[in-house]
XYZ file of C-alpha atoms in Angstrom:
412
model
C 3.717 -33.771 -2.753
C 6.026 -32.984 -5.612
C 9.685 -32.869 -4.693
C 12.841 -32.960 -6.763
C 16.573 -33.073 -6.273
C 18.680 -31.678 -9.029
C 22.398 -31.488 -9.239
C 25.063 -30.630 -11.781
C 28.698 -31.550 -12.083
C 31.278 -29.642 -13.947
C 34.803 -28.341 -14.123
C 36.676 -26.937 -11.171
C 35.632 -23.469 -10.135
C 37.485 -20.684 -11.879
C 37.838 -17.122 -10.610
C 35.082 -14.683 -11.500
C 36.039 -11.739 -13.659
C 34.266 -8.738 -15.044
C 32.420 -9.360 -18.289
C 30.536 -7.276 -20.799
C 27.182 -7.633 -22.479
C 27.068 -8.934 -26.035
C 23.962 -9.646 -28.080
C 22.842 -13.190 -28.698
C 20.099 -14.734 -30.790
C 18.286 -17.736 -29.379
C 15.038 -17.699 -31.300
C 13.122 -16.774 -28.138
C 10.904 -13.653 -27.931
C 13.450 -12.158 -25.537
C 16.367 -12.868 -27.875
C 16.694 -9.226 -28.935
C 17.878 -8.373 -25.419
C 21.542 -8.313 -24.493
C 23.081 -10.757 -22.024
C 26.568 -11.539 -20.786
C 29.172 -12.921 -23.158
C 30.261 -16.551 -22.829
C 31.859 -17.368 -19.514
C 33.815 -20.320 -18.210
C 32.175 -20.870 -14.865
C 31.617 -24.018 -12.875
C 27.877 -24.604 -12.282
C 26.521 -24.654 -8.779
C 25.636 -27.867 -7.033
C 22.108 -27.534 -5.726
C 20.036 -29.644 -3.404
C 16.360 -28.804 -3.026
C 15.182 -29.899 0.395
C 11.876 -31.677 0.746
C 9.243 -29.641 2.538
C 6.078 -31.511 3.445
C 3.267 -29.355 4.874
C 1.713 -32.421 6.490
C 4.874 -33.034 8.510
C 5.135 -29.387 9.503
C 1.448 -29.304 10.376
C 1.892 -32.214 12.736
C 4.913 -30.576 14.332
C 3.113 -27.259 14.877
C -0.014 -28.918 16.200
C 1.961 -31.287 18.447
C 3.793 -28.302 19.959
C 0.546 -26.429 20.582
C -1.190 -29.413 22.168
C 1.900 -30.354 24.137
C 1.864 -26.933 25.747
C -1.814 -27.226 26.633
C -1.287 -30.692 28.079
C 1.511 -29.437 30.285
C -0.568 -26.557 31.595
C -3.719 -28.618 32.171
C -2.055 -31.679 33.634
C -3.787 -33.948 31.119
C -1.819 -36.735 29.416
C -0.538 -36.041 25.920
C -2.518 -37.736 23.114
C -1.396 -41.081 21.799
C 0.185 -41.438 18.374
C -3.039 -42.948 17.051
C -5.057 -40.013 18.370
C -2.593 -37.597 16.798
C -2.790 -39.269 13.392
C -6.590 -39.338 13.497
C -6.685 -35.676 14.471
C -4.885 -34.749 11.236
C -7.051 -36.628 8.750
C -8.942 -33.383 8.154
C -5.834 -31.218 7.960
C -7.324 -28.523 5.725
C -9.895 -27.692 8.394
C -7.171 -27.083 10.997
C -5.718 -23.874 9.616
C -5.774 -22.228 13.033
C -3.660 -25.035 14.482
C -0.926 -25.108 11.905
C -1.222 -21.785 10.082
C 1.467 -19.223 9.324
C 3.555 -21.824 7.525
C 5.523 -20.777 4.467
C 6.753 -23.022 1.699
C 10.044 -21.182 1.331
C 12.672 -21.250 4.043
C 16.350 -20.543 4.392
C 18.210 -22.907 2.035
C 20.476 -24.941 4.291
C 23.075 -25.828 1.632
C 23.347 -22.204 0.572
C 26.564 -21.107 -1.160
C 26.374 -17.578 -2.447
C 29.410 -18.045 -4.710
C 27.926 -21.140 -6.370
C 24.602 -19.352 -6.897
C 26.328 -16.338 -8.441
C 28.293 -18.641 -10.733
C 25.168 -20.459 -11.784
C 23.285 -17.249 -12.543
C 26.214 -15.910 -14.538
C 26.290 -19.077 -16.577
C 22.507 -18.936 -17.027
C 22.622 -15.538 -18.753
C 25.842 -16.088 -20.709
C 26.560 -17.276 -24.200
C 24.085 -18.111 -26.913
C 21.023 -18.774 -24.797
C 19.395 -17.944 -21.509
C 18.904 -20.806 -19.068
C 15.557 -19.750 -17.644
C 15.241 -22.968 -15.700
C 18.434 -22.301 -13.763
C 17.367 -18.728 -12.969
C 13.997 -19.900 -11.670
C 15.598 -22.776 -9.759
C 17.960 -20.515 -7.843
C 15.629 -17.604 -7.104
C 12.586 -19.662 -6.072
C 14.595 -21.875 -3.706
C 16.279 -19.159 -1.664
C 14.804 -17.019 1.097
C 14.441 -13.301 0.456
C 17.482 -12.578 2.631
C 19.531 -15.086 0.647
C 18.363 -13.562 -2.636
C 19.473 -10.138 -1.403
C 22.887 -11.549 -0.519
C 23.161 -13.147 -3.966
C 22.314 -9.799 -5.547
C 24.960 -7.929 -3.549
C 27.629 -10.567 -4.191
C 26.831 -10.635 -7.908
C 27.478 -6.907 -8.137
C 30.715 -7.189 -6.139
C 32.018 -9.950 -8.413
C 30.906 -8.596 -11.784
C 30.409 -4.833 -11.287
C 26.952 -5.404 -12.790
C 23.571 -5.253 -11.047
C 21.906 -8.663 -10.987
C 18.445 -7.163 -11.417
C 19.422 -5.242 -14.545
C 21.340 -8.229 -15.904
C 18.320 -10.482 -15.570
C 16.002 -7.833 -16.984
C 18.266 -7.691 -20.030
C 18.023 -11.467 -20.425
C 14.302 -11.937 -19.788
C 11.018 -10.390 -20.808
C 7.291 -10.493 -20.157
C 5.710 -12.054 -17.101
C 8.817 -14.044 -16.183
C 10.844 -10.840 -16.067
C 8.251 -9.293 -13.732
C 8.360 -12.333 -11.439
C 12.158 -12.219 -11.256
C 12.110 -8.488 -10.509
C 9.600 -9.103 -7.695
C 11.749 -11.903 -6.274
C 14.827 -9.686 -6.164
C 13.136 -6.665 -4.609
C 13.114 -6.240 -0.813
C 9.666 -7.079 0.574
C 8.874 -3.483 1.557
C 9.852 -2.205 -1.874
C 7.596 -4.718 -3.620
C 4.705 -3.772 -1.326
C 5.299 -0.063 -1.909
C 5.351 -0.522 -5.685
C 2.148 -2.581 -5.637
C 0.448 -0.058 -3.357
C 1.424 2.845 -5.600
C 0.185 1.025 -8.712
C -3.115 0.212 -7.008
C -3.717 3.773 -5.829
C -2.926 5.280 -9.211
C -5.066 2.775 -11.110
C -8.818 2.924 -11.524
C -11.653 0.578 -10.738
C -11.185 -2.671 -8.847
C -7.417 -2.168 -8.566
C -8.066 -0.215 -5.357
C -8.819 -3.564 -3.713
C -5.081 -4.305 -3.826
C -4.476 -1.311 -1.557
C -6.837 -2.827 1.018
C -5.049 -6.174 0.709
C -1.612 -4.714 1.399
C -2.634 -2.343 4.183
C -4.788 -4.950 5.946
C -2.578 -8.042 5.766
C 0.963 -6.840 6.425
C 2.422 -7.110 9.909
C 2.814 -3.704 11.631
C 6.602 -3.550 11.259
C 6.467 -4.525 7.582
C 3.672 -2.027 6.910
C 5.678 0.813 8.453
C 8.700 -0.177 6.387
C 6.520 -0.259 3.262
C 5.232 3.260 3.949
C 8.772 4.530 4.557
C 9.954 3.046 1.250
C 6.886 4.515 -0.460
C 7.891 8.000 0.645
C 11.532 7.415 -0.316
C 10.812 6.020 -3.788
C 7.894 8.236 -4.817
C 8.685 11.418 -2.883
C 5.220 11.529 -1.361
C 3.526 10.065 1.685
C 1.204 7.162 0.926
C -1.484 8.970 2.948
C -1.328 11.899 0.523
C -1.890 9.596 -2.443
C -4.775 7.920 -0.615
C -6.383 11.330 -0.043
C -5.941 12.402 -3.661
C -6.822 9.102 -5.359
C -9.777 7.915 -3.234
C -12.793 9.484 -1.576
C -15.530 8.940 0.949
C -15.594 5.952 3.261
C -12.974 4.056 1.245
C -10.533 6.935 1.775
C -11.261 6.986 5.514
C -10.818 3.237 5.748
C -7.496 3.168 3.868
C -6.154 6.105 5.883
C -7.083 4.337 9.118
C -5.342 1.141 7.977
C -2.253 3.102 6.926
C -1.962 4.580 10.411
C -1.427 1.072 11.734
C -3.574 1.732 14.783
C -5.082 -1.731 15.124
C -4.976 -2.965 18.701
C -2.772 -5.936 19.579
C -4.389 -9.005 21.059
C -3.612 -9.139 24.795
C -4.813 -12.698 25.287
C -7.958 -11.497 27.065
C -11.332 -11.125 25.366
C -13.429 -8.208 26.585
C -16.920 -9.614 26.011
C -18.606 -6.455 27.274
C -16.751 -4.355 24.706
C -17.568 -6.906 22.002
C -21.248 -6.569 22.818
C -20.995 -2.773 22.848
C -19.299 -2.781 19.422
C -21.931 -5.120 18.005
C -24.697 -2.868 19.299
C -22.945 0.195 17.870
C -22.866 -1.441 14.445
C -26.556 -2.316 14.727
C -27.677 1.132 15.808
C -25.754 3.444 13.461
C -27.909 4.655 10.586
C -27.883 7.520 8.141
C -25.251 9.152 5.937
C -22.655 9.521 8.706
C -22.859 6.002 10.109
C -19.839 4.773 8.154
C -17.381 6.226 10.658
C -18.397 3.715 13.317
C -17.861 0.803 10.943
C -14.471 2.136 9.858
C -13.347 2.688 13.456
C -14.322 -0.785 14.657
C -13.052 -2.604 11.563
C -9.664 -0.883 11.557
C -8.873 -0.526 15.271
C -10.052 -3.731 16.941
C -7.870 -6.848 16.899
C -9.093 -9.868 14.867
C -9.859 -12.016 17.930
C -12.123 -9.268 19.282
C -13.775 -8.725 15.883
C -14.679 -12.405 15.609
C -16.692 -12.003 18.822
C -18.251 -8.796 17.501
C -19.366 -10.629 14.349
C -20.888 -13.399 16.479
C -22.678 -10.905 18.728
C -23.975 -9.010 15.715
C -25.424 -12.195 14.224
C -27.036 -13.157 17.537
C -28.538 -9.714 18.007
C -29.884 -9.215 14.480
C -30.198 -12.667 12.970
C -28.184 -11.300 10.059
C -24.607 -12.183 9.182
C -22.126 -9.331 9.338
C -21.257 -9.696 5.650
C -24.949 -9.559 4.683
C -25.267 -6.349 6.679
C -22.313 -4.853 4.796
C -23.901 -5.777 1.459
C -27.200 -4.153 2.402
C -25.707 -0.957 3.867
C -22.729 -0.201 1.606
C -22.020 -0.126 -2.105
C -19.148 0.020 -4.552
C -15.544 0.195 -3.363
C -16.555 0.664 0.280
C -18.568 -2.543 0.279
C -15.698 -4.449 -1.347
C -13.176 -3.067 1.159
C -15.288 -3.911 4.223
C -16.018 -7.413 2.922
C -12.293 -7.885 2.318
C -11.505 -6.801 5.876
C -14.132 -9.173 7.264
C -12.623 -12.008 5.220
C -9.112 -11.202 6.451
C -10.356 -11.185 10.045
C -12.210 -14.484 9.767
C -9.567 -16.454 7.892
C -6.607 -14.761 6.205
C -5.393 -17.860 4.297
C -8.904 -18.382 2.884
C -8.998 -14.708 1.870
C -5.844 -15.195 -0.204
C -7.055 -18.540 -1.569
C -10.164 -16.817 -2.905
C -8.094 -14.038 -4.467
C -5.841 -16.589 -6.181
C -8.874 -18.472 -7.472
C -10.344 -15.245 -8.814
C -7.048 -14.422 -10.555
C -7.096 -17.836 -12.250
C -10.731 -17.624 -13.376
C -10.248 -14.665 -15.679
C -10.011 -15.222 -19.425
C -6.344 -14.286 -19.122
C -4.883 -15.128 -15.696
C -4.024 -12.089 -13.580
C -0.265 -12.684 -13.453
C 0.340 -9.604 -11.325
C -2.007 -10.845 -8.584
C -0.607 -14.386 -8.756
C 2.956 -13.084 -8.504
C 2.232 -10.648 -5.670
C 0.391 -13.164 -3.493
C 2.646 -16.173 -4.093
C 5.822 -14.189 -3.397
C 4.500 -12.149 -0.458
C 3.055 -15.234 1.298
C 5.751 -17.755 0.339
C 7.604 -17.328 3.636
C 4.586 -16.868 5.904
C 1.453 -18.930 5.258
C 1.299 -20.291 1.710
C 0.845 -23.845 2.989
C -2.305 -22.718 4.805
C -3.491 -20.895 1.678
C -2.975 -24.039 -0.407
C -4.968 -26.113 2.087
C -7.838 -23.617 2.089
C -7.773 -23.476 -1.730
C -8.096 -27.253 -2.033
C -10.785 -27.407 0.646
C -13.001 -24.712 -0.912
C -12.526 -25.298 -4.624
C -11.937 -29.058 -4.705
C -8.774 -28.708 -6.734
C -5.230 -27.955 -5.667
C -3.643 -24.579 -6.301
C -0.748 -26.336 -8.046
C -3.045 -28.106 -10.550
C -5.034 -24.911 -11.068
C -1.851 -23.031 -11.949
C -0.786 -25.836 -14.286
C -4.088 -25.675 -16.152
C -4.516 -21.904 -16.347
C -1.026 -20.433 -16.748
C 0.989 -20.704 -19.950
C 4.345 -19.422 -21.147
C 7.708 -18.787 -19.502
C 6.203 -17.672 -16.196
C 4.459 -20.998 -15.591
C 7.490 -22.878 -14.151
C 8.250 -19.938 -11.843
C 4.716 -19.745 -10.446
C 4.611 -23.521 -9.987
C 7.964 -23.385 -8.207
C 6.628 -20.707 -5.854
C 3.513 -22.772 -5.166
C 5.917 -25.626 -4.479
C 3.922 -28.847 -4.675
C 0.708 -30.693 -5.384
C -1.805 -31.171 -2.571
C -3.334 -34.627 -2.781
């Protein structure tokens, strides 16, 4: 687990004033961009809190098992039993999942962060390390507060100021960090729908993995920013079963899990998937895949395998082709194990001749406050190498420290 604690000392804090952009030359590829003139500002004092997924995993699992013990009347496990139960932590995603690596920074001081960012983009050079350090160690809400306070203090937009100071992949990462979550999702969805080829898979990712409230906010922002409903773009940019599937996902009609499994309905759904044939059979697959809750679908997959002797994914590969096949396989992967789905997408992004920085940025930022610890565990379990080490080996340039900071730490 890689942790660090960095601090700076400096002069007493001076009042913030308005400043103007002046060019600087630092010898860096971004040096032709303008940044703020020199400022006399006291640097922020930062403390990066240690976050150990193994500790959090034990806490989450202990809470879950403590509840079951109380309800069943059985004694709680001993400390030795608890320790032994966590030796295979990566295989216990269901027990400790939905854990993010980025949380609210407890020693947060918006004024100190604004001062540090001002200093980072002032004078004769840009302190990229300080920019990355601040933005990758604050929650999204804290980053939004920093952005608003920066504009109040300087009469300049933080996003535009940093865009003027940075370039390339690092600039894109910083922009993504400063955007509200729904805005980032809407932008990625729009780019995916307007692109050609495999980029459509990103649309499935966003529509299938966002929580209902966040998905509705994304679609509202989409309409606001692009003056068109996302459904209209789906209709115009896709066709056939893929269009039907994306439209169904965009409606957000997936059932919520009630805590009760209807085994009769699971068997009926499995039989429906077995029986449908012909050119119009896709509608049944789309309906079941997009409306049933994941817990129910797991039972459907099991029933399908028992009834046919064929795995659900193998059936998809034999019945469907092209974008539709990819989309249905993606949905099945999300249903079975969402962290593993993202781990596989990250691995794919790192295997290309040139790493897919857009995919790495989108996934690391969007999952940093939800389940990136689970994704890291699944990555290490499946590929035998940690996500952190994989990023270190594959990614070069200014964006590398930012992506490593988002990943957070090595998994031993």
